[in-house]
PDB file of N, CA and C in Angstrom:
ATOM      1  N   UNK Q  27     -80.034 -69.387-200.062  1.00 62.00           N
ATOM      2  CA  UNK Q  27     -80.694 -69.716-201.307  1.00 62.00           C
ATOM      3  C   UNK Q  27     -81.666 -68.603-201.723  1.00 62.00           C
ATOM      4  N   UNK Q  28     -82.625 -68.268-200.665  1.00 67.00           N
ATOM      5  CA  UNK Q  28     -83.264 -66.944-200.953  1.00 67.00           C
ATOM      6  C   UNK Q  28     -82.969 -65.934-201.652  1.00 67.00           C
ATOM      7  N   UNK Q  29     -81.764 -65.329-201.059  1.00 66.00           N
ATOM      8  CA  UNK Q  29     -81.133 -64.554-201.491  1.00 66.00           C
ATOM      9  C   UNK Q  29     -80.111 -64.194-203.041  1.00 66.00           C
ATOM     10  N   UNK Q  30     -80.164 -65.665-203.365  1.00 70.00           N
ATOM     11  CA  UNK Q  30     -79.979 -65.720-204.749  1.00 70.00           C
ATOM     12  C   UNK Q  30     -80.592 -65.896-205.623  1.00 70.00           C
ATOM     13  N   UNK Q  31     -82.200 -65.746-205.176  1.00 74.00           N
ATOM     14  CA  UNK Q  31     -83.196 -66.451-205.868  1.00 74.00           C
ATOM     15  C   UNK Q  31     -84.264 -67.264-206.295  1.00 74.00           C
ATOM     16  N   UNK Q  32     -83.264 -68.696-205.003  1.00 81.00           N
ATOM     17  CA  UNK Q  32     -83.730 -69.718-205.191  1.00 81.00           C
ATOM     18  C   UNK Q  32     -84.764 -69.785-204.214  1.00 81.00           C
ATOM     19  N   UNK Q  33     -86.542 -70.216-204.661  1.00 84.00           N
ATOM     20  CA  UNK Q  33     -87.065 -70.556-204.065  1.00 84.00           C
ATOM     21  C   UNK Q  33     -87.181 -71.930-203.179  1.00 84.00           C
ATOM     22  N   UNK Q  34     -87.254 -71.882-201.824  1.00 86.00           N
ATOM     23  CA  UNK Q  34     -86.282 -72.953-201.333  1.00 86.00           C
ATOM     24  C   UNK Q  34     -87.412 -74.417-201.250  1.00 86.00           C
ATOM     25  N   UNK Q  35     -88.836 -74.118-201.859  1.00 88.00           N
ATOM     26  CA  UNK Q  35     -89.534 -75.337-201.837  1.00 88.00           C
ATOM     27  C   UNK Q  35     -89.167 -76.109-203.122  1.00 88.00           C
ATOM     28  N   UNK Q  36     -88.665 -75.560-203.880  1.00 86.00           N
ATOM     29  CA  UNK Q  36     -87.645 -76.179-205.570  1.00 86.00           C
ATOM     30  C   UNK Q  36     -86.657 -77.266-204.808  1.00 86.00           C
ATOM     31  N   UNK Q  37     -86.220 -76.944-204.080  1.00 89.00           N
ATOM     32  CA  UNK Q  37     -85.259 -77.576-203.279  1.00 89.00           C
ATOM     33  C   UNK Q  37     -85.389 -78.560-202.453  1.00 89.00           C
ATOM     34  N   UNK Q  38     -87.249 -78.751-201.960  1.00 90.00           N
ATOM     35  CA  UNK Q  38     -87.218 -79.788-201.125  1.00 90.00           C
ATOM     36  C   UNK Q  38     -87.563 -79.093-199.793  1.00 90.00           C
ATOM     37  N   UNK Q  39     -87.326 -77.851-199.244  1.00 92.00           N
ATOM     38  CA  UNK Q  39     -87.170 -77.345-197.964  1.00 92.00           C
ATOM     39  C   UNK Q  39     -89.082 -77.090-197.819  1.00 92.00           C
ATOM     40  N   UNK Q  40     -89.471 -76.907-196.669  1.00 94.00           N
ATOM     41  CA  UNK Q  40     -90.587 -76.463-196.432  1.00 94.00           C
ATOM     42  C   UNK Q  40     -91.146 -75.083-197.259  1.00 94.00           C
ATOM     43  N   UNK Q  41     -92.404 -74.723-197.490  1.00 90.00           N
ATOM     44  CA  UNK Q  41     -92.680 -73.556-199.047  1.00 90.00           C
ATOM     45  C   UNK Q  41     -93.152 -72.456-197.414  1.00 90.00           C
ATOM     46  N   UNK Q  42     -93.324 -72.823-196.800  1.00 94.00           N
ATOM     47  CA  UNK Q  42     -93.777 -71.635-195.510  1.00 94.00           C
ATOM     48  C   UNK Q  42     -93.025 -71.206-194.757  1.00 94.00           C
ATOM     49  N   UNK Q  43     -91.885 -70.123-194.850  1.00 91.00           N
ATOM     50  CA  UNK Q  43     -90.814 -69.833-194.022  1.00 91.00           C
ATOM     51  C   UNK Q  43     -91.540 -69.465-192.319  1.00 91.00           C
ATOM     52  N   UNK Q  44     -92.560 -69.100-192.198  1.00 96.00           N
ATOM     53  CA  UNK Q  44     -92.794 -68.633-190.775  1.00 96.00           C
ATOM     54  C   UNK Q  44     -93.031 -69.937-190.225  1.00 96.00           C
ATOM     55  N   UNK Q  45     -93.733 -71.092-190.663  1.00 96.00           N
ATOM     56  CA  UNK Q  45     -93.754 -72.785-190.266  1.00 96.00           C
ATOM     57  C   UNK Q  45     -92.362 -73.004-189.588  1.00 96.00           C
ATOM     58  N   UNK Q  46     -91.384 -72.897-190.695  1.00 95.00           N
ATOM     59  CA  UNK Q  46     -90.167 -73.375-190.608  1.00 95.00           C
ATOM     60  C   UNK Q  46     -89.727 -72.374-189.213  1.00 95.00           C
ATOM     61  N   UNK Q  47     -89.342 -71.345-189.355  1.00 96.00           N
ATOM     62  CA  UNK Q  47     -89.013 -70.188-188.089  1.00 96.00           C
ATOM     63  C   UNK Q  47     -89.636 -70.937-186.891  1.00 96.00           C
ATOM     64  N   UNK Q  48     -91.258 -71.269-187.059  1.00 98.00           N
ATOM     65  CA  UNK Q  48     -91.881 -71.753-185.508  1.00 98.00           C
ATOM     66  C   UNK Q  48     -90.980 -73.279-184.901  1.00 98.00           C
ATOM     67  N   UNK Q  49     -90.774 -73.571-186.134  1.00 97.00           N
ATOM     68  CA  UNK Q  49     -90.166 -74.921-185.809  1.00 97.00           C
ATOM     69  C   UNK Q  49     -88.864 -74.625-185.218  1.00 97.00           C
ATOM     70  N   UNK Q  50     -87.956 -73.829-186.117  1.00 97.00           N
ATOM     71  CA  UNK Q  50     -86.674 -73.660-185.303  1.00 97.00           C
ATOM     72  C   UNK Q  50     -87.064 -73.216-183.797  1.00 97.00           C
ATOM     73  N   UNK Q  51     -87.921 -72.257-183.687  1.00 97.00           N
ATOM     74  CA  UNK Q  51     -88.284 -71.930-182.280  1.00 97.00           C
ATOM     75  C   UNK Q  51     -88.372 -72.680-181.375  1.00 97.00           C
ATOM     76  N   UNK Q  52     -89.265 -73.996-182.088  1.00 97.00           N
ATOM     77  CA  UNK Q  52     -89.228 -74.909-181.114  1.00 97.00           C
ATOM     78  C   UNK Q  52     -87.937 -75.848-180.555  1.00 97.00           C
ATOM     79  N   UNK Q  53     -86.969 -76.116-181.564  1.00 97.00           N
ATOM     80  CA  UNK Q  53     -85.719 -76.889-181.556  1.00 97.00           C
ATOM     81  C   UNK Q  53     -84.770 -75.627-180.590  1.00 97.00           C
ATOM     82  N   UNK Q  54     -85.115 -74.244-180.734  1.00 97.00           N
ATOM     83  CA  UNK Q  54     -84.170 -73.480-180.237  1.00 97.00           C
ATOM     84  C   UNK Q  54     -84.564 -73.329-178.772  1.00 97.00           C
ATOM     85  N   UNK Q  55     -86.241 -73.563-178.171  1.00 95.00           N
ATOM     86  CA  UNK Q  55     -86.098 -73.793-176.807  1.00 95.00           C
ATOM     87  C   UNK Q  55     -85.447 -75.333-175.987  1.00 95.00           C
ATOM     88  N   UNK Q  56     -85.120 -75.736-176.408  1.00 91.00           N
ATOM     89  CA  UNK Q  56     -84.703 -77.177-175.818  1.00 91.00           C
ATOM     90  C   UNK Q  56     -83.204 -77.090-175.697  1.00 91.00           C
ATOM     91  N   UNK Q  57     -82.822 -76.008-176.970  1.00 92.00           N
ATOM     92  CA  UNK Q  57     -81.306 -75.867-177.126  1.00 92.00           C
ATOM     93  C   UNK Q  57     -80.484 -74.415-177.505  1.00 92.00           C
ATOM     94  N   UNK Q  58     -80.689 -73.603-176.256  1.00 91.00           N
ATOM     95  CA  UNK Q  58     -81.110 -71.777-176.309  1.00 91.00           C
ATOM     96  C   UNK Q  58     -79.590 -71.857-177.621  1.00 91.00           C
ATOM     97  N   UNK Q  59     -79.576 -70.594-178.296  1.00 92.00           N
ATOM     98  CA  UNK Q  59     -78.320 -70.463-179.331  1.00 92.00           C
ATOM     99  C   UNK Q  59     -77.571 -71.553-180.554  1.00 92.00           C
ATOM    100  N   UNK Q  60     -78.543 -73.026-180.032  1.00 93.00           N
ATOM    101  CA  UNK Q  60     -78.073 -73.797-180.874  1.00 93.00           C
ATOM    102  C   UNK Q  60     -79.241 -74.931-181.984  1.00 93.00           C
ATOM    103  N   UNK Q  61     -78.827 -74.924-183.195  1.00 94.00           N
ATOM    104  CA  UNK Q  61     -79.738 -75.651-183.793  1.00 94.00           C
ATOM    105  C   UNK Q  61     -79.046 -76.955-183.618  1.00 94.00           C
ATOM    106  N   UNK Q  62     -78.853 -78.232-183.217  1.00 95.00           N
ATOM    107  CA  UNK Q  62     -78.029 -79.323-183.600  1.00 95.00           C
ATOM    108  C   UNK Q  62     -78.594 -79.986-184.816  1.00 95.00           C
ATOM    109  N   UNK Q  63     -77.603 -80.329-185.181  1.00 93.00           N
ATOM    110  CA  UNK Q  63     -77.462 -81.275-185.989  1.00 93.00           C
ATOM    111  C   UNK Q  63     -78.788 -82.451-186.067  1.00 93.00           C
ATOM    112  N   UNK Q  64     -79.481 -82.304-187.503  1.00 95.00           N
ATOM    113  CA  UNK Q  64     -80.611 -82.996-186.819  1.00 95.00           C
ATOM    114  C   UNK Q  64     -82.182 -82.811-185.969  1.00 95.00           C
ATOM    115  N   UNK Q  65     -81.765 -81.692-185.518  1.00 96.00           N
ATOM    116  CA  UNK Q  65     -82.763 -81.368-184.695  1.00 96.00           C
ATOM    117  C   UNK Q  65     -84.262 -80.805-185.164  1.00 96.00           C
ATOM    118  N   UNK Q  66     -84.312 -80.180-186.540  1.00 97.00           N
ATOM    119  CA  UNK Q  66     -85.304 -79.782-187.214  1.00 97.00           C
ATOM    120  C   UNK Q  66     -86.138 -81.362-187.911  1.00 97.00           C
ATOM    121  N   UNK Q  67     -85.620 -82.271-187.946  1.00 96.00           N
ATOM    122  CA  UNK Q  67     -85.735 -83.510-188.158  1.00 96.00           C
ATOM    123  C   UNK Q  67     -86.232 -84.296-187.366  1.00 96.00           C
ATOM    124  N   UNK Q  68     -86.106 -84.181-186.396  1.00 96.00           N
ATOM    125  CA  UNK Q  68     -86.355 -84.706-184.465  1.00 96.00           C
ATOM    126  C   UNK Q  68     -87.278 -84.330-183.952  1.00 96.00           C
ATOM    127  N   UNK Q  69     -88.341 -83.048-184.581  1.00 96.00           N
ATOM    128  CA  UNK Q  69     -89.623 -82.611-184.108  1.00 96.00           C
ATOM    129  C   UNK Q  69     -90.791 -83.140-184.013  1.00 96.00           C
ATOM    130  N   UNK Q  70     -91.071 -83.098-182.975  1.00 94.00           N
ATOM    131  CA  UNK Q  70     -92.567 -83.860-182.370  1.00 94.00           C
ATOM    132  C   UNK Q  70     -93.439 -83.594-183.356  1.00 94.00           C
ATOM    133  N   UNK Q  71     -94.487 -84.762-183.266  1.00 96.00           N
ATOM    134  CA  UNK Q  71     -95.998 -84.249-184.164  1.00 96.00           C
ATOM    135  C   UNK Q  71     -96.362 -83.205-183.991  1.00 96.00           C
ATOM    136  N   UNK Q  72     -96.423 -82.026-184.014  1.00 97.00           N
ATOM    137  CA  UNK Q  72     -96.384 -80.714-183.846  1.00 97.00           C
ATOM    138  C   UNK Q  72     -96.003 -80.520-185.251  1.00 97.00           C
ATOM    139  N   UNK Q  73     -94.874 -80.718-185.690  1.00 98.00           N
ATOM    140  CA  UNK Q  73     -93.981 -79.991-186.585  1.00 98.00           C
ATOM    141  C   UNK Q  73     -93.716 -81.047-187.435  1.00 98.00           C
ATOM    142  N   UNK Q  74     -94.518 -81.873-187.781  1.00 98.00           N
ATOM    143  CA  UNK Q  74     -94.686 -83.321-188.857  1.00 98.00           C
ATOM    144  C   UNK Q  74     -93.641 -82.469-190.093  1.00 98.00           C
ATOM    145  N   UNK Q  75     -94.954 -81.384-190.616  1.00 97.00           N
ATOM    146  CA  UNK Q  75     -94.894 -81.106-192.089  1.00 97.00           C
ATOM    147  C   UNK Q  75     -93.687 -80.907-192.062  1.00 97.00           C
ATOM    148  N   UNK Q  76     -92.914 -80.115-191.220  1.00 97.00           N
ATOM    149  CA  UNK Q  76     -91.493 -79.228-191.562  1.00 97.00           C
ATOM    150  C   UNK Q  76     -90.288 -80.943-191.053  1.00 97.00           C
ATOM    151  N   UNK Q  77     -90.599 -81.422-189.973  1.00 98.00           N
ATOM    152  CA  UNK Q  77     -89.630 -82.289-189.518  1.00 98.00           C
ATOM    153  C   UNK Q  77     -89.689 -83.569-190.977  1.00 98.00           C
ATOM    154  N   UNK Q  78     -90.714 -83.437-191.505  1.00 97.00           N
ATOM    155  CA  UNK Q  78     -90.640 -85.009-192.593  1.00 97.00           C
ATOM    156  C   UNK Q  78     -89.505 -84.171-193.649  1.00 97.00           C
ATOM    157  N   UNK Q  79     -89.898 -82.969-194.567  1.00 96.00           N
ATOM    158  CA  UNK Q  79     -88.908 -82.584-195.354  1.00 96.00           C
ATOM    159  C   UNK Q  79     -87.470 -82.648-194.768  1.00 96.00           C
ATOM    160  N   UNK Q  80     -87.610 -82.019-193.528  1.00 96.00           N
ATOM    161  CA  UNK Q  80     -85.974 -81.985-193.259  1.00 96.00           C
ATOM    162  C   UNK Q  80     -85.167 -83.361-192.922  1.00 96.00           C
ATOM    163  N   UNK Q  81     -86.242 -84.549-192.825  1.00 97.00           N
ATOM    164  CA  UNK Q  81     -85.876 -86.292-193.243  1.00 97.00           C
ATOM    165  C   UNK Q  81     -84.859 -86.743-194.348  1.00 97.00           C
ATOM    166  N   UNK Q  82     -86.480 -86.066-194.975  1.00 95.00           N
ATOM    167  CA  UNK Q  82     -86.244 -86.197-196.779  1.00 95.00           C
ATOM    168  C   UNK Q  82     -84.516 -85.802-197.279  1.00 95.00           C
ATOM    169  N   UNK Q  83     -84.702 -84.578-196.890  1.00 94.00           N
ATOM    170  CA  UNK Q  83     -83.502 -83.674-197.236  1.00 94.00           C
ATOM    171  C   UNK Q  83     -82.192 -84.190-196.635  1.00 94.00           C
ATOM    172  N   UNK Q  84     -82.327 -84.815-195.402  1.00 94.00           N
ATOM    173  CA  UNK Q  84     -81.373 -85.494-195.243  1.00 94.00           C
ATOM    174  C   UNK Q  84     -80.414 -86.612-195.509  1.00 94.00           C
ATOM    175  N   UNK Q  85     -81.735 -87.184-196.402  1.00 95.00           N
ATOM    176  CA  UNK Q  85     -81.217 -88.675-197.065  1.00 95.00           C
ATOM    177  C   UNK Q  85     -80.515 -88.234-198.920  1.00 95.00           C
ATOM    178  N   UNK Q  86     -80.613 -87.366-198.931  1.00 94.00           N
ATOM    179  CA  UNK Q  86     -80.093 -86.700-200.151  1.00 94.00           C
ATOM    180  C   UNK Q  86     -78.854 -85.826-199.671  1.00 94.00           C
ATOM    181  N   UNK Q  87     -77.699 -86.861-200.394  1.00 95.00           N
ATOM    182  CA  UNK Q  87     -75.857 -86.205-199.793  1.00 95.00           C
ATOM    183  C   UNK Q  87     -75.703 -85.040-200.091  1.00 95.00           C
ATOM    184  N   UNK Q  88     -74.988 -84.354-199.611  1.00 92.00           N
ATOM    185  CA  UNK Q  88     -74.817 -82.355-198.699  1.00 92.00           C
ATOM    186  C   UNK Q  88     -74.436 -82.633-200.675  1.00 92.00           C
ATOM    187  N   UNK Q  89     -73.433 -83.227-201.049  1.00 93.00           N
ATOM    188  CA  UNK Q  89     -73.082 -82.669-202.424  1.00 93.00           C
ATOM    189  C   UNK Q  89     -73.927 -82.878-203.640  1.00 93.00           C
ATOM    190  N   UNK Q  90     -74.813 -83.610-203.225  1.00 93.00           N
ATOM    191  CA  UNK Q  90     -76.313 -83.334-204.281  1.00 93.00           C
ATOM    192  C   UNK Q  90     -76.943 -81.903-203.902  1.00 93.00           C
ATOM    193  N   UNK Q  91     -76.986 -81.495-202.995  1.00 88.00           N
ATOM    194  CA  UNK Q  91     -77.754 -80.594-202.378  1.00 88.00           C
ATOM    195  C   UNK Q  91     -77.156 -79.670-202.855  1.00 88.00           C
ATOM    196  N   UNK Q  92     -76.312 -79.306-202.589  1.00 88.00           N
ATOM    197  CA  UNK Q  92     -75.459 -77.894-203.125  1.00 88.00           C
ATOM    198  C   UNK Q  92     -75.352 -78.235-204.904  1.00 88.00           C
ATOM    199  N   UNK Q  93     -74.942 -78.976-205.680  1.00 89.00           N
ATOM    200  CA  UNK Q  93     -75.728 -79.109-206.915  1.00 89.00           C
ATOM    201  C   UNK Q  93     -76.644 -78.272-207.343  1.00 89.00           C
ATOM    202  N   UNK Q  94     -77.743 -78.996-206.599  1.00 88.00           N
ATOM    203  CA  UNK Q  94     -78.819 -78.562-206.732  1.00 88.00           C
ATOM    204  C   UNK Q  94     -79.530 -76.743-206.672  1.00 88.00           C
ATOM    205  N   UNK Q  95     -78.970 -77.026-205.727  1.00 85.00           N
ATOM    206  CA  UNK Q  95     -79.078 -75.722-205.271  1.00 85.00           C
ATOM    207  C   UNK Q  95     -78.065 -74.542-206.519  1.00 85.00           C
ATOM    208  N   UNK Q  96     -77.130 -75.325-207.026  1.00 84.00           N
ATOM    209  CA  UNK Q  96     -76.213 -74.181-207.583  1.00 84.00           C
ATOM    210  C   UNK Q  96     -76.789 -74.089-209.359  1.00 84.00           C
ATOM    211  N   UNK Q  97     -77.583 -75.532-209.470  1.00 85.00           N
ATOM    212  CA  UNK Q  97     -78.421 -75.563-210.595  1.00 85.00           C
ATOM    213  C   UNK Q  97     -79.514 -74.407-210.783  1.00 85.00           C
ATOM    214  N   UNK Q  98     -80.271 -74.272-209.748  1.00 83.00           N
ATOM    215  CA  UNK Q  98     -81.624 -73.707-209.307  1.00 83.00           C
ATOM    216  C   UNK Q  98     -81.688 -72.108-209.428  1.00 83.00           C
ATOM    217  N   UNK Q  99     -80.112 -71.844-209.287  1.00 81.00           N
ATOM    218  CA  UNK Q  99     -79.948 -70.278-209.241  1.00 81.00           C
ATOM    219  C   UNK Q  99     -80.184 -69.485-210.802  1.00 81.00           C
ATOM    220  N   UNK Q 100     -81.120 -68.444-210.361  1.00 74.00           N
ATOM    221  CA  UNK Q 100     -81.720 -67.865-211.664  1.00 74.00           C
ATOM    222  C   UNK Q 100     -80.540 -67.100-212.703  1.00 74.00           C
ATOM    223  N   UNK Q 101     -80.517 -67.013-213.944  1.00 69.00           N
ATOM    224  CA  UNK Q 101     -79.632 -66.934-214.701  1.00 69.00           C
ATOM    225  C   UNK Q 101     -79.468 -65.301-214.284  1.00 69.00           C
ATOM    226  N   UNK Q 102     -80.297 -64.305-213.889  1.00 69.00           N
ATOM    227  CA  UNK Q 102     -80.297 -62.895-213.539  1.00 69.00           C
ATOM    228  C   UNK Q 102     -79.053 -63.142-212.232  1.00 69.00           C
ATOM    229  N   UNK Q 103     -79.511 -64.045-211.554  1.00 58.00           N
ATOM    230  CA  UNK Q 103     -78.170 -63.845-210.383  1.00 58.00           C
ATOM    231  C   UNK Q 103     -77.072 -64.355-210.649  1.00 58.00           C
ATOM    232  N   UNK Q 104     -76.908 -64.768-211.965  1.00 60.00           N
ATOM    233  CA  UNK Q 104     -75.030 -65.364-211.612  1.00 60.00           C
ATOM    234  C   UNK Q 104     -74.917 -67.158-211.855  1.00 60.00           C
ATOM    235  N   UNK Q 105     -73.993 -67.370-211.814  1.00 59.00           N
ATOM    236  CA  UNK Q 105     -73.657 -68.973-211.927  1.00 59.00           C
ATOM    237  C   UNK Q 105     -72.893 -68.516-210.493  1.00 59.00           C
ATOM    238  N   UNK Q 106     -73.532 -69.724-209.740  1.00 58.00           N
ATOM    239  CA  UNK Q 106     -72.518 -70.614-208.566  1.00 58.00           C
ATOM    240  C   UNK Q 106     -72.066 -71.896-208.763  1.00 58.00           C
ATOM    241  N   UNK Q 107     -70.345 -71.781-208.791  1.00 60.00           N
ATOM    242  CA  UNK Q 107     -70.139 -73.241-208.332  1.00 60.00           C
ATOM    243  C   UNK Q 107     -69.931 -74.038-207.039  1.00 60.00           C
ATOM    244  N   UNK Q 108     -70.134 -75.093-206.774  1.00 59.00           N
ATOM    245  CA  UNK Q 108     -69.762 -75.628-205.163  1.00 59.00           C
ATOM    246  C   UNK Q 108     -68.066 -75.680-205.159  1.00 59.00           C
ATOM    247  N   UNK Q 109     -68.234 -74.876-203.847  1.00 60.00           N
ATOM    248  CA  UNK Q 109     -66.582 -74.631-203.353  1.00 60.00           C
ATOM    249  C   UNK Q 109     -66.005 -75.467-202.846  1.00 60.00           C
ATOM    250  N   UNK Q 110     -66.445 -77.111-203.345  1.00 50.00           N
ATOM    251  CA  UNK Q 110     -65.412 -78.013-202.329  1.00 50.00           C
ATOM    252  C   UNK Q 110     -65.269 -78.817-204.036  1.00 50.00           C
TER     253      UNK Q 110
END
């Protein structure tokens, strides 16, 4: 999303990417190479702020999301449509 533009707190995602990074850090020691499914969601009070959005975000279907996301993209980068 970044990369096209989209700022990813428009979206719902956490507005502090290094928050978010510490958090994966934390989901990535429990599970070396793997994020599961869920798991950014599953974070201890530690990681409230980032684990409640990635709740949120979950209860909103993958094909709203990509929508959204393909809405959000700035008219300088292009139209995306969802590929399914």
């Amino acid at each position: 999303a970044v990369m096209m533009g989209i700022d990813p707190a428009d979206l719902g995602f956490p507005d502090d990417q290094y928050r978010v990074a510490a958090a994966a850090d934390a989901v990535l020691a429990a599970s070396p190479g793997v994020l599961p499914d869920g798991g950014l969601a599953a974070l201890p009070e530690e990681f409230e702020d980032v684990a409640s959005r990635f709740r949120r975000l979950a209860d909103v279907p993958r094909a709203t999301r990509i929508a959204r996301m393909c809405e959000a993209v700035p008219a300088s980068a292009g139209t995306y449509e969802p590929d399914h």
